[in-house]
Coordinates of N, CA and C in Angstrom, one line a residue:
X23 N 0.8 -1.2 0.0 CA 0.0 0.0 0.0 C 0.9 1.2 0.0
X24 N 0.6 2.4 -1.0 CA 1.5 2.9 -0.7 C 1.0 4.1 0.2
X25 N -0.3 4.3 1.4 CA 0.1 4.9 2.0 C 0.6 4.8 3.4
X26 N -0.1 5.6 4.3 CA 0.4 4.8 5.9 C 2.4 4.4 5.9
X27 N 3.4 5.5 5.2 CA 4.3 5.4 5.0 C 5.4 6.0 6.0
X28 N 6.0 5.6 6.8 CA 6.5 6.5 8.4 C 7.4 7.9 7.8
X29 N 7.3 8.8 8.6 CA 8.2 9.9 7.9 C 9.4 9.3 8.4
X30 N 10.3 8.6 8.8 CA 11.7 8.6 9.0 C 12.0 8.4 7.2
X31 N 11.0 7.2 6.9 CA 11.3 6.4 5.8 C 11.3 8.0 5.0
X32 N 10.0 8.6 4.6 CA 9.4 9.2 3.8 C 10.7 10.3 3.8
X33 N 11.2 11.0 4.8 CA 12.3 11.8 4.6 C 13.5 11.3 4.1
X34 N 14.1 9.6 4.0 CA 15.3 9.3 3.5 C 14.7 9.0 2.0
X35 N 13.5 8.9 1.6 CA 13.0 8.7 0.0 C 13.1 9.9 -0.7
X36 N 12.8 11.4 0.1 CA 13.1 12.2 -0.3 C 14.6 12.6 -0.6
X37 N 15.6 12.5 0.5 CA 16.5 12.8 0.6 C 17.1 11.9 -0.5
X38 N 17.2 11.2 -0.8 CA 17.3 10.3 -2.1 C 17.1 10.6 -3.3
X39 N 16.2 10.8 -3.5 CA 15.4 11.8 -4.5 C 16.1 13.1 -5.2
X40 N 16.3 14.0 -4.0 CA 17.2 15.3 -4.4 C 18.8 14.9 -4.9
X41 N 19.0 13.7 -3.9 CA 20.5 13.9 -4.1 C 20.8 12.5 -5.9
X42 N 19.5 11.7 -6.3 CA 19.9 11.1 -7.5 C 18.6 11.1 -7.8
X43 N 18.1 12.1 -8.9 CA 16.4 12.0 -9.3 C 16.4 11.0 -10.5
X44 N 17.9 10.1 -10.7 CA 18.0 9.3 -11.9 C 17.5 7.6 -11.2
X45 N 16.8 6.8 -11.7 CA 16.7 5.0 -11.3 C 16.2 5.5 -10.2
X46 N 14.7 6.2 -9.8 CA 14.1 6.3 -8.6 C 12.8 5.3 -9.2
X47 N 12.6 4.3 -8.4 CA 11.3 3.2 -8.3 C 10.1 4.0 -8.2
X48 N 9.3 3.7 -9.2 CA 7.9 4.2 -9.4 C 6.9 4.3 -8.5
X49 N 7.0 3.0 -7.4 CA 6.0 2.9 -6.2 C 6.9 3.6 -4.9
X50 N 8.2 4.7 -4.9 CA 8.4 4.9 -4.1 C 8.6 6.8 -4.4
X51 N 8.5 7.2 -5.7 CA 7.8 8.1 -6.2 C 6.4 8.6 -5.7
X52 N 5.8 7.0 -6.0 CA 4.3 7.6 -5.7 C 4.2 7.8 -4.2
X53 N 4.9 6.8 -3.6 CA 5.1 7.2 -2.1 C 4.8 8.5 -1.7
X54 N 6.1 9.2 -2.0 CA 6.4 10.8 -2.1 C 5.4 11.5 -2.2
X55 N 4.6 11.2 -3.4 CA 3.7 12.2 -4.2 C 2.4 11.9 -3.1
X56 N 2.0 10.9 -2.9 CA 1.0 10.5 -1.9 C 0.5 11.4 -0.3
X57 N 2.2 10.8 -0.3 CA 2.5 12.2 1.2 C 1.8 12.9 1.2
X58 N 2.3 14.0 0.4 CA 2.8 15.2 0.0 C 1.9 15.5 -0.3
X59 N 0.9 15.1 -1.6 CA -0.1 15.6 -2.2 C -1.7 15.3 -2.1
X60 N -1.8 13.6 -1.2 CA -3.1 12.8 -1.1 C -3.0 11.9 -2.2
X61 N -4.0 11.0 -2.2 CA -4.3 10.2 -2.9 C -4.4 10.8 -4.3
X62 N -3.8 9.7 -5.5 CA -3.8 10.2 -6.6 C -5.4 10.2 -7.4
X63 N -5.6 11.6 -7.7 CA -7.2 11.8 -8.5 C -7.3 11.1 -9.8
X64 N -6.6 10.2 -10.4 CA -6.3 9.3 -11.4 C -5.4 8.4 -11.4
X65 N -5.6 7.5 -11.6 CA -4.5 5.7 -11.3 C -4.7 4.9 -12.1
X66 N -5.0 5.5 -13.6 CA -5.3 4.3 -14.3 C -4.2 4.0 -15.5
X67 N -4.0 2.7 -14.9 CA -2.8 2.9 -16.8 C -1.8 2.7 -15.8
X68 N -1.0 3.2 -16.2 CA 1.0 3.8 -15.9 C 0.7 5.2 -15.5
X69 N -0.2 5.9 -15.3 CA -0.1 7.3 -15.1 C -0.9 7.5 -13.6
X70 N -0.4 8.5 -12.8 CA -1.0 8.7 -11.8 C -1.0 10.4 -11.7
X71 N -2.2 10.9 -11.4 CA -2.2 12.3 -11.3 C -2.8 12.8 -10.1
X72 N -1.9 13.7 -9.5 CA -2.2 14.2 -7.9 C -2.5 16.0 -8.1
X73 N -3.4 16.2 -7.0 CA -3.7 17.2 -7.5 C -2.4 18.3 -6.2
X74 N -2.1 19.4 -6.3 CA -1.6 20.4 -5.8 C -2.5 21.4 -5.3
X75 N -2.3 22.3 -4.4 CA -3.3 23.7 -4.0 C -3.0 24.5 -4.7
X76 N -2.6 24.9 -5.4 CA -2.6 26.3 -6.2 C -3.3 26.3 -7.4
X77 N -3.2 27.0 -7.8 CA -3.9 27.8 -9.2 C -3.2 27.9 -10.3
X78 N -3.3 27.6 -11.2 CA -2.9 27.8 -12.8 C -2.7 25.7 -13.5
X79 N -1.5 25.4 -13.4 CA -1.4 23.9 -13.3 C -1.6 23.2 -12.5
X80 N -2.5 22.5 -11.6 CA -2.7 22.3 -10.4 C -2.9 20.7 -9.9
X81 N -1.6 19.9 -11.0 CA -1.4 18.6 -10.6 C 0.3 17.9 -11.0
X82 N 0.1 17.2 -10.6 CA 1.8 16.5 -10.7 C 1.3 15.4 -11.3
X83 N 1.8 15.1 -12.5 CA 1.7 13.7 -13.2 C 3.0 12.8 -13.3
X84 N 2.8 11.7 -12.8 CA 4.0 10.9 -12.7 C 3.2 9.8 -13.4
X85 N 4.2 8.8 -14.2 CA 4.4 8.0 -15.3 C 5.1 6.5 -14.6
X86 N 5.1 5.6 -14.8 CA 5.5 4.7 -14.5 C 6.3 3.7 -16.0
X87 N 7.5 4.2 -16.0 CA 8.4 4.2 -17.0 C 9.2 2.8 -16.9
X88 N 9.9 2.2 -18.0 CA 10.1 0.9 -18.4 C 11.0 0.3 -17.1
X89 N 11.3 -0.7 -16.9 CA 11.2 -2.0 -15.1 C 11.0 -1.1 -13.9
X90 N 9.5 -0.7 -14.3 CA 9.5 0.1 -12.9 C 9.6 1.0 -12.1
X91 N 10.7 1.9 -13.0 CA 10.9 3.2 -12.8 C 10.4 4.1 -13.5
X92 N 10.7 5.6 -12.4 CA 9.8 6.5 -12.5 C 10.8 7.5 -13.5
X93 N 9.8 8.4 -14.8 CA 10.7 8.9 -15.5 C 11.7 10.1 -14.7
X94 N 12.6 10.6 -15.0 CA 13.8 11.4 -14.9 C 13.2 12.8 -14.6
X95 N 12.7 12.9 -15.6 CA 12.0 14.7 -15.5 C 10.8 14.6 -14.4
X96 N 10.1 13.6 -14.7 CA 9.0 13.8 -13.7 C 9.2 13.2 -12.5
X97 N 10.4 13.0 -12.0 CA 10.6 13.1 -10.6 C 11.3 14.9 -10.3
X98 N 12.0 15.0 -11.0 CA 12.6 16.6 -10.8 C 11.4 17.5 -10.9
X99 N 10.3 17.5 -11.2 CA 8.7 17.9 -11.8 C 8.2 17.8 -9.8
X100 N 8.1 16.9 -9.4 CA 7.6 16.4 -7.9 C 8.9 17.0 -7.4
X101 N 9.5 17.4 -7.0 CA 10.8 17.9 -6.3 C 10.3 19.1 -6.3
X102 N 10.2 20.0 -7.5 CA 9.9 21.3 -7.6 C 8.6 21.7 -7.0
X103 N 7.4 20.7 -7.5 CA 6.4 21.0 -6.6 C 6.4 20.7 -5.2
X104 N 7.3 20.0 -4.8 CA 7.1 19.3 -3.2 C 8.0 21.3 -3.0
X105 N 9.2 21.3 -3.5 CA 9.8 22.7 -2.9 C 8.5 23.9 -2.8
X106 N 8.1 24.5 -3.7 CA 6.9 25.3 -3.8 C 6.3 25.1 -2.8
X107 N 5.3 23.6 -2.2 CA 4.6 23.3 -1.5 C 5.2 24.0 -0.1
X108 N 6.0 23.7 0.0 CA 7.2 24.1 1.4 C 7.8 25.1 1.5
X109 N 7.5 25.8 0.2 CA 8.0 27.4 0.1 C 9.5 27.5 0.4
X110 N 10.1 26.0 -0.3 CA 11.5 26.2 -0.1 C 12.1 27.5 -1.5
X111 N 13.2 28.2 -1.3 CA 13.8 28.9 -2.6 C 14.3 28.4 -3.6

């Protein structure tokens, strides 16, 4: 299940994340995006779309890209929105 995920874990997936956004596993992406965002408002297919609070674009779409992994951009895509979210600079 990917929710109910402890934050010790949830902060070393992220920390992970920032420091190699390349060969990050798809179900630990969505992890992330889960957290962070709620349950995904679409899950069908390979694609999962979470929605965000703001206004203009107001979802993160992650892909579930060939053994499993999550594509390259659209983890650096969830990074940027997780920063925003956090109002990091």
């Amino acid at each position: 299940m990917i929710l109910n995920y402890g934050m010790d874990r949830i902060a070393a997936l992220l920390d992970a994340l920032r420091r190699n956004p390349q060969n990050v596993r798809f179900v630990d992406l969505a992890r992330i995006c889960a957290h962070f965002f709620g349950p995904p408002r679409h899950s069908g297919g390979s694609h999962h779309v979470y929605r965000t609070p703001w206004a203009g674009d107001p979802r993160v779409n992650i892909q579930c890209g060939p053994a499993g992994k999550a594509k390259t951009y659209q983890v650096r895509q969830v990074l940027a929105a997780i920063d925003r979210l956090e109002k990091r600079p």
